[in-house]
XYZ file of C-alpha atoms in Angstrom:
600
model
C -108.458 95.918 146.062
C -106.859 97.966 147.841
C -107.578 96.313 151.323
C -106.017 92.598 151.866
C -107.097 90.239 154.811
C -104.009 88.992 155.783
C -103.490 88.895 159.876
C -100.735 91.377 160.223
C -99.766 90.657 163.952
C -97.166 88.082 164.696
C -97.318 87.559 168.203
C -95.713 84.590 167.604
C -92.687 86.159 166.952
C -92.941 88.935 170.167
C -90.507 86.992 172.857
C -87.415 86.231 170.581
C -87.716 89.956 169.317
C -87.806 90.817 173.040
C -85.009 88.913 173.785
C -82.793 90.687 171.094
C -83.773 93.732 171.745
C -82.424 92.934 175.493
C -79.175 92.119 174.347
C -78.899 95.234 172.543
C -79.800 97.276 175.565
C -77.311 95.226 177.520
C -74.696 96.248 174.679
C -75.559 99.638 174.872
C -75.356 100.335 178.689
C -79.369 100.797 178.552
C -81.551 99.903 181.617
C -84.481 100.875 179.632
C -85.557 101.621 175.486
C -88.462 103.142 174.183
C -90.306 102.166 171.040
C -92.488 104.644 169.705
C -95.672 103.833 167.106
C -94.315 107.265 165.388
C -91.738 107.467 162.225
C -89.453 110.509 162.086
C -92.771 112.447 160.735
C -94.837 111.494 164.155
C -97.472 110.610 161.394
C -100.377 108.541 162.449
C -100.304 106.049 159.742
C -96.079 104.614 159.000
C -94.539 103.046 156.407
C -93.748 99.404 156.510
C -90.082 99.886 157.656
C -91.678 102.039 160.323
C -93.540 100.196 161.677
C -91.248 99.199 164.889
C -94.475 98.862 167.271
C -95.850 95.806 165.523
C -92.786 94.646 164.240
C -91.626 94.365 168.113
C -94.743 93.504 169.805
C -97.452 92.107 167.128
C -99.772 95.195 167.925
C -100.752 96.838 165.010
C -102.669 99.547 166.302
C -102.463 102.874 164.920
C -101.222 104.687 168.428
C -99.575 103.271 171.741
C -95.555 102.707 172.537
C -93.484 100.104 174.051
C -91.338 100.671 176.972
C -88.567 97.643 177.490
C -86.377 97.299 180.869
C -84.667 93.828 181.331
C -87.001 92.474 183.539
C -90.814 94.070 182.225
C -92.084 95.266 178.831
C -95.149 97.495 178.977
C -97.252 98.694 175.797
C -99.048 101.518 176.716
C -102.550 101.364 174.216
C -105.851 104.228 175.129
C -109.465 102.595 175.247
C -109.465 102.218 171.768
C -107.432 99.323 171.639
C -107.222 97.413 174.969
C -109.004 94.518 173.374
C -106.809 94.477 170.400
C -103.072 94.345 172.136
C -104.486 91.307 174.288
C -105.283 89.653 171.217
C -102.015 90.498 169.407
C -99.440 90.710 172.000
C -97.683 87.710 173.900
C -98.705 87.433 177.261
C -95.489 85.697 178.222
C -93.636 89.031 176.798
C -95.435 92.150 177.149
C -98.019 93.517 179.790
C -100.872 95.551 178.303
C -100.671 99.091 180.471
C -104.117 101.399 180.426
C -102.592 105.114 178.978
C -103.190 107.539 179.712
C -104.750 106.665 183.340
C -100.727 104.938 183.363
C -98.368 107.076 182.944
C -95.451 106.067 181.311
C -92.708 108.339 183.888
C -94.686 106.275 186.980
C -94.507 103.164 185.076
C -90.332 103.808 184.482
C -90.015 104.426 188.248
C -92.075 101.081 189.294
C -90.258 99.141 186.634
C -86.633 100.843 187.820
C -86.475 101.790 191.056
C -83.005 102.201 191.602
C -83.128 104.041 188.235
C -80.857 103.870 185.053
C -80.822 105.032 181.698
C -83.429 104.835 179.644
C -82.248 105.142 176.104
C -84.939 106.771 172.655
C -84.337 107.618 168.995
C -84.255 111.366 168.830
C -85.344 110.441 165.508
C -88.877 109.328 166.779
C -89.790 111.570 169.353
C -90.598 115.644 170.000
C -88.955 117.969 172.356
C -92.609 117.882 173.863
C -92.491 114.045 174.945
C -89.104 114.586 175.945
C -89.408 117.459 178.318
C -92.169 116.336 180.179
C -91.422 112.656 180.534
C -87.703 114.405 182.175
C -89.869 116.350 183.947
C -91.647 113.860 185.150
C -88.699 111.400 186.337
C -87.084 114.129 188.024
C -85.653 113.252 191.253
C -86.347 109.254 190.697
C -82.576 108.497 189.598
C -83.855 107.823 185.831
C -82.620 109.525 183.254
C -83.234 109.634 179.761
C -79.646 108.823 177.525
C -79.827 109.747 173.641
C -79.157 106.318 171.130
C -79.235 104.377 168.247
C -82.122 102.531 167.574
C -81.867 99.576 169.159
C -85.002 97.968 167.000
C -83.151 98.669 163.606
C -80.279 97.116 164.659
C -82.090 93.546 165.275
C -85.206 93.848 162.114
C -82.393 92.206 160.015
C -85.325 92.064 156.923
C -86.355 95.763 157.706
C -88.161 97.111 154.513
C -86.432 100.196 152.999
C -87.526 103.528 152.443
C -91.343 104.362 150.472
C -90.615 105.542 147.272
C -93.875 106.561 145.927
C -94.348 109.248 142.763
C -95.260 112.720 144.098
C -98.039 114.881 141.819
C -98.917 118.179 141.190
C -102.351 119.096 143.004
C -104.817 120.986 140.780
C -104.695 124.538 141.672
C -108.635 125.067 141.185
C -109.021 122.377 143.635
C -106.500 123.365 146.195
C -108.681 127.449 145.718
C -104.883 129.164 145.877
C -101.622 128.711 144.332
C -98.362 127.117 146.622
C -97.035 130.711 146.056
C -100.353 132.583 147.502
C -99.862 130.642 150.010
C -96.064 130.585 151.034
C -96.240 134.631 150.432
C -98.974 134.662 153.270
C -97.246 132.693 155.561
C -94.480 134.020 155.320
C -95.665 137.379 156.381
C -96.726 135.728 159.335
C -93.243 134.915 160.114
C -92.047 137.849 159.623
C -94.640 139.432 162.000
C -93.603 136.856 164.913
C -89.873 137.648 164.303
C -89.549 134.614 162.720
C -86.704 133.915 159.715
C -87.714 130.298 159.143
C -89.874 127.186 160.045
C -88.764 123.475 159.654
C -91.823 121.836 158.396
C -91.797 117.425 158.963
C -95.408 116.970 158.755
C -95.733 115.782 155.343
C -100.042 116.888 155.090
C -98.715 120.841 155.827
C -96.117 120.711 152.924
C -98.297 119.079 150.868
C -100.958 121.495 151.551
C -98.336 124.502 151.576
C -96.930 123.239 147.804
C -99.887 121.609 146.203
C -97.986 118.610 145.605
C -99.865 114.915 146.910
C -97.589 111.353 147.242
C -97.574 108.264 147.396
C -95.612 107.125 150.433
C -97.854 106.023 153.026
C -101.051 104.011 151.945
C -104.616 105.656 152.247
C -102.873 108.908 152.807
C -101.905 111.069 149.396
C -98.753 112.528 150.896
C -94.722 112.185 150.720
C -92.459 111.224 153.178
C -90.244 114.917 153.000
C -89.285 117.955 155.326
C -89.401 121.240 154.039
C -87.815 124.832 155.314
C -90.042 127.553 154.769
C -88.133 131.215 154.832
C -89.743 134.585 155.662
C -89.284 135.728 152.294
C -91.222 132.174 150.721
C -88.735 130.593 149.284
C -88.866 126.801 150.330
C -86.621 124.448 150.672
C -87.921 120.860 149.905
C -85.821 118.047 150.894
C -87.186 114.182 149.577
C -85.767 111.309 148.783
C -82.922 111.442 146.291
C -83.931 108.597 144.160
C -87.250 110.915 143.740
C -85.424 114.236 142.786
C -85.836 113.408 138.768
C -89.435 112.896 138.573
C -90.387 115.815 140.888
C -93.772 118.045 138.773
C -92.427 121.868 138.406
C -93.913 123.190 140.978
C -91.347 121.394 143.510
C -88.452 123.108 141.488
C -89.673 126.679 140.336
C -91.257 129.602 141.653
C -89.245 129.661 144.846
C -89.026 126.208 145.734
C -85.404 124.479 145.647
C -85.690 120.506 146.201
C -82.453 119.420 147.196
C -81.981 115.809 148.573
C -83.179 114.415 152.387
C -79.790 114.152 153.596
C -79.159 117.695 152.786
C -81.173 118.608 155.239
C -78.755 118.772 158.693
C -76.299 121.079 156.480
C -79.054 123.242 155.210
C -80.575 123.560 159.112
C -77.141 124.457 159.605
C -76.824 127.501 157.678
C -80.288 128.871 158.744
C -79.671 132.551 160.543
C -82.231 132.599 163.495
C -84.438 132.534 165.610
C -86.260 129.047 163.658
C -89.599 128.065 164.565
C -90.596 124.718 165.942
C -93.608 123.276 166.389
C -92.291 121.407 170.247
C -95.321 119.060 169.329
C -94.050 117.044 165.922
C -90.466 118.361 165.211
C -88.004 114.827 165.820
C -85.256 115.688 168.793
C -82.986 115.075 166.576
C -83.623 118.238 164.504
C -83.650 120.462 167.882
C -79.884 118.942 168.640
C -78.915 119.673 164.953
C -79.687 123.374 165.361
C -78.406 123.581 168.809
C -75.199 122.069 168.015
C -74.870 124.663 164.559
C -75.665 127.465 166.712
C -79.160 128.561 165.388
C -81.107 130.058 167.253
C -84.962 129.123 167.624
C -87.948 128.857 168.974
C -90.948 127.398 169.610
C -94.197 128.072 168.149
C -97.762 126.642 165.772
C -96.681 125.147 162.921
C -97.053 127.327 160.211
C -98.820 125.189 158.446
C -101.490 123.733 160.204
C -104.249 126.309 160.903
C -104.527 127.253 157.767
C -104.815 124.123 156.282
C -107.638 123.326 158.807
C -109.719 126.506 157.650
C -110.366 125.275 154.209
C -111.525 127.741 151.777
C -114.597 127.758 149.710
C -113.288 125.954 146.302
C -111.941 122.994 148.910
C -115.432 122.589 150.316
C -117.121 122.496 147.185
C -115.254 120.204 146.101
C -115.420 117.832 148.926
C -118.930 118.443 148.999
C -119.281 116.784 145.449
C -116.672 113.918 146.782
C -118.958 112.884 149.570
C -122.244 113.270 147.420
C -120.735 110.573 144.728
C -119.143 108.214 148.254
C -123.056 108.753 149.290
C -124.046 106.813 146.458
C -122.033 104.115 146.655
C -122.194 103.258 150.504
C -126.285 103.497 149.723
C -125.734 101.385 147.170
C -123.285 98.791 149.242
C -125.916 98.780 152.429
C -128.954 98.032 149.522
C -126.791 94.937 148.811
C -126.410 94.107 152.384
C -130.249 94.542 153.139
C -130.960 91.838 150.527
C -128.468 88.971 151.603
C -129.873 86.253 154.180
C -128.388 86.341 157.543
C -125.722 83.506 157.568
C -124.932 84.093 154.011
C -122.326 86.953 153.559
C -119.132 87.591 155.974
C -117.032 90.730 156.944
C -114.968 90.370 153.960
C -118.019 89.897 151.542
C -119.149 93.288 152.709
C -115.612 95.251 152.795
C -114.756 93.747 149.534
C -118.619 95.197 148.027
C -118.300 98.464 149.634
C -114.652 99.030 147.711
C -116.033 97.670 144.250
C -119.179 100.146 145.125
C -116.454 102.834 145.234
C -114.408 101.699 142.379
C -117.581 101.835 139.918
C -117.723 105.540 140.609
C -114.364 106.116 138.405
C -113.504 108.251 140.451
C -111.692 106.348 143.291
C -108.105 106.348 144.053
C -107.235 104.674 147.326
C -109.517 104.045 150.243
C -108.578 106.818 153.153
C -108.247 103.900 155.785
C -108.791 99.804 155.957
C -112.795 99.445 156.483
C -113.755 98.468 159.679
C -117.000 96.175 158.862
C -117.132 94.812 162.404
C -119.776 92.280 163.408
C -120.990 90.979 167.220
C -118.553 90.963 169.379
C -115.351 92.600 166.415
C -117.870 95.515 166.178
C -117.055 96.106 169.990
C -113.550 96.444 168.488
C -113.810 100.476 168.167
C -110.801 100.196 165.389
C -111.173 96.086 164.340
C -109.491 95.129 160.807
C -110.830 92.411 159.471
C -108.848 89.415 158.466
C -109.032 85.696 157.014
C -108.622 84.362 160.477
C -110.883 86.392 162.357
C -113.491 86.903 159.624
C -117.180 86.310 161.142
C -120.101 85.360 158.773
C -123.144 87.924 159.931
C -125.759 86.334 161.784
C -129.238 86.892 162.504
C -129.279 89.525 165.429
C -125.938 90.685 164.990
C -125.106 94.424 165.117
C -122.456 95.254 162.194
C -120.373 98.174 162.548
C -119.394 99.619 159.120
C -116.699 102.386 159.619
C -115.080 103.438 155.897
C -114.037 106.217 153.336
C -112.238 107.090 149.791
C -109.822 108.895 149.235
C -110.874 110.944 145.587
C -109.086 113.637 143.859
C -111.655 116.180 145.273
C -111.804 114.557 148.612
C -111.407 111.914 151.103
C -114.642 110.835 152.830
C -115.285 108.669 155.911
C -118.635 107.924 156.823
C -120.065 104.585 160.081
C -123.259 103.318 159.884
C -124.650 99.898 162.124
C -126.570 98.010 161.028
C -128.743 95.145 161.659
C -128.439 91.551 160.752
C -131.693 90.213 160.973
C -133.582 91.140 164.721
C -131.701 92.488 167.374
C -132.057 93.088 170.855
C -134.057 95.288 173.248
C -130.282 96.783 174.582
C -128.649 96.793 171.190
C -132.230 99.111 170.787
C -131.689 101.342 172.679
C -128.129 101.545 173.049
C -128.053 103.350 169.309
C -131.215 104.913 170.004
C -128.309 107.301 172.804
C -125.318 107.127 170.004
C -128.306 108.215 167.640
C -129.382 111.248 170.340
C -126.021 112.507 170.743
C -124.682 112.298 167.236
C -128.204 114.304 166.634
C -127.239 116.720 169.623
C -123.932 118.025 167.741
C -125.826 117.866 164.619
C -128.001 120.436 165.149
C -125.689 122.474 168.487
C -124.716 126.326 167.624
C -122.665 127.630 169.979
C -120.881 131.149 170.528
C -117.012 131.329 168.532
C -114.011 130.815 170.261
C -115.526 127.202 171.638
C -112.920 124.555 171.479
C -113.862 120.485 170.752
C -113.207 119.726 174.473
C -116.634 122.000 175.170
C -118.673 120.634 172.940
C -117.789 116.449 173.511
C -119.157 115.952 176.771
C -122.907 116.880 174.763
C -122.612 114.286 172.455
C -122.243 111.491 175.630
C -124.721 113.121 177.758
C -127.448 110.420 176.968
C -125.454 107.411 176.766
C -124.033 108.708 180.518
C -127.167 108.814 181.367
C -127.897 105.067 181.258
C -124.304 104.421 182.726
C -122.961 104.361 179.363
C -119.191 106.191 177.446
C -117.231 105.194 174.701
C -113.114 104.859 174.975
C -112.407 107.813 171.511
C -113.072 111.385 171.249
C -116.070 112.071 169.123
C -114.455 114.215 166.418
C -111.285 114.671 163.776
C -110.482 116.674 161.604
C -110.098 115.294 158.446
C -108.343 116.650 154.970
C -109.295 117.258 151.423
C -107.727 115.032 149.563
C -105.071 114.390 152.346
C -105.398 112.477 155.574
C -108.337 111.557 157.009
C -107.571 112.030 160.459
C -106.292 115.636 160.413
C -105.114 118.188 163.063
C -105.511 120.389 164.745
C -109.464 120.735 165.023
C -111.092 117.378 167.039
C -114.460 117.631 169.130
C -112.082 115.511 172.004
C -112.125 116.660 176.084
C -108.510 116.989 175.389
C -108.749 119.869 171.838
C -107.996 123.397 173.385
C -108.755 123.704 169.914
C -111.241 126.979 169.038
C -113.493 125.648 165.484
C -113.772 128.389 163.317
C -115.279 128.426 159.888
C -113.956 126.267 157.297
C -113.133 123.246 159.926
C -114.202 119.570 158.908
C -114.735 117.198 161.563
C -116.699 114.025 162.000
C -119.300 113.424 164.804
C -118.982 109.390 165.767
C -120.353 109.201 169.024
C -120.512 105.288 169.419
C -121.020 102.596 172.726
C -119.180 98.935 172.552
C -119.744 96.161 174.415
C -117.000 93.537 174.829
C -117.717 90.492 173.538
C -121.274 91.404 172.444
C -121.408 94.057 170.157
C -120.636 97.875 168.804
C -122.605 100.715 167.698
C -120.949 103.949 166.381
C -123.090 106.371 163.786
C -121.054 108.616 162.540
C -120.797 111.992 159.808
C -118.745 114.704 158.195
C -119.187 118.568 159.170
C -117.824 121.343 158.423
C -117.593 124.571 160.998
C -119.698 127.430 159.410
C -121.242 131.128 160.131
C -124.636 130.772 161.825
C -127.416 133.220 161.194
C -128.315 135.002 164.567
C -132.325 133.190 165.401
C -135.286 135.526 165.018
C -136.219 136.893 168.849
C -132.103 135.903 169.647
C -129.843 138.532 170.774
C -126.155 136.710 170.026
C -124.499 136.779 167.036
C -121.311 135.642 165.039
C -122.766 132.398 166.575
C -121.444 129.102 164.850
C -123.363 126.082 163.559
C -122.042 122.617 162.096
C -123.228 121.807 157.931
C -123.887 117.945 157.410
C -121.771 116.328 154.475
C -122.964 113.230 154.395
C -125.805 112.229 153.515
C -126.670 107.750 153.458
C -129.534 106.527 155.761
C -129.394 105.933 159.457
C -131.005 102.644 160.047
C -134.564 103.389 161.470
C -134.727 99.737 162.406
C -132.553 100.299 165.774
C -134.350 103.049 166.833
C -136.823 103.040 169.095
C -138.532 105.873 167.863
C -140.854 106.126 171.646
C -137.011 107.596 173.267
C -136.462 110.218 170.513
C -137.594 113.846 171.526
C -139.925 116.370 168.937
C -136.799 118.030 167.936
C -134.642 114.825 167.527
C -137.369 113.388 165.133
C -137.961 116.038 163.335
C -133.930 116.478 162.510
C -134.102 113.096 161.242
C -136.669 113.707 159.633
C -135.277 115.925 157.779
C -131.671 114.635 157.434
C -133.273 111.424 155.240
C -135.276 113.808 153.533
C -131.811 115.457 152.483
C -130.517 112.261 151.702
C -133.518 111.146 149.378
C -133.162 114.361 147.576
C -129.543 114.692 146.918
C -128.922 111.521 146.491
C -132.157 109.960 144.890
C -130.650 111.329 141.620
C -127.309 109.261 141.630
C -128.985 105.977 142.048
C -131.325 103.984 140.069
C -133.280 100.776 140.145
C -133.672 98.258 143.011
C -130.782 101.057 145.353
C -133.216 104.047 144.300
C -135.801 101.212 145.664
C -134.104 100.482 148.801
C -133.538 104.153 149.121
C -136.799 105.504 148.863
C -137.448 102.815 152.002
C -135.078 103.483 153.812
C -135.796 107.586 154.243
C -139.673 107.272 155.200
C -140.749 109.932 157.442
C -140.488 108.486 161.370
């Protein structure tokens, strides 16, 4: 099994570790200290040795941070994790803080009314974060102070750095050679007057060099830094122990591999201006360039947008991966439907689904730990089942099943909500509203130039009419055998990046009633050019192509609430599910698929 079920949260250790951190703060002359979830690469998913926030507080969510003073300790989380943080942290030591409603600067001003020095590790924070916080603290007497990492100093058994192998990624699946990518991006740097760009995001480096790694569970990337020069030459910096086993493409054709300990010296030798992404580069790199007198400027990380615009080869590959994956998901759902309420657990479902994906013979990993939340566990948007939390699926429960696979030709992600036995009227009404929002995004046609923030409300409209909502974005970007969460595009009220053809996003509205049930329906979409409709007079519009083909559970739909167009969309979608997945399944699964895709 890729997924394990140990309880990773250790709230009982929180008070003692907090006390040790406060001692270290006092010794360093600090009145406060910041503990982010991020690593030096600003990754959402981090290696065991970078799980500082979880080690200190017990909170294991994929987003959040802590602020510690001598008297207070706040754990800042957004709406996805507000139930989880209360379960995973010791409430005698830590105070959950609703973020972004409560700003860090305001919390610090309240916690340190007389001012003080707040320490932070320059490798774990970006200029964007530090500049914004400094500005917000102006006039308070509170100053930010670069510091050694105090958590690392007290974490005596901290795991070492990950040592996963780095491998070549096939050019035919990438759709473009690394040399061509580097030449294209170097030309853009020259046009902008930049002599080099520092790359710190592992998925950007993996995309640029057509490599993959194994340093982060669920994400096939390697911990690395890189410098892309304006002539296409690229220096790759990795752990010295990995140098001997690198693929040939990392040591030829204009790519030079070096130990990561050589990065500071290489930065000092650059001729500026050097491009840095203010939202992802560590402050430490900015400081190293400044200390060496190397001119630098802030601008978009050069790989991010090109990586997001998938080419024809990538889209063909990921379509194949999603069809293969859909057949495995259908097999698991058919199995689940055959089980009587009260006979299987959440762990059973996770195990069965992974076995179905493994049976394809193509699964390289799961793309994230499967979310299988039944009843009240389903109300935790990012619930991870453990042996301690495992529930038996009982009559009347809803099961939120969110999962994905990593295949050489694509990264998948899909969520279905399944009734166990007979659901209640409230559950069916809420499910139907979520479905209406999901259909609205799927059917959308919009003028080019709009961003995710312009689309997000459309998915929420049916829920808003009932004074309901969900506390996460409607969709995230997704890679092709890369990270399951990929920027810069997303469907969210805070996303200002225009959607462009080739970008892949999820479409996953939901609804969560604390202590009762959760609902989420998710498909993966790719942005495409829309043909002008007969009678229309606007050219250049965009639309979505759906990549997932797994039936949406008809038993949870209040059909009378759907419009004619919504019914037609769902019937058409189910017809495509039967057409495209039918040839890939047989026996009981084929019978299940035929029943699940009947017209409304």
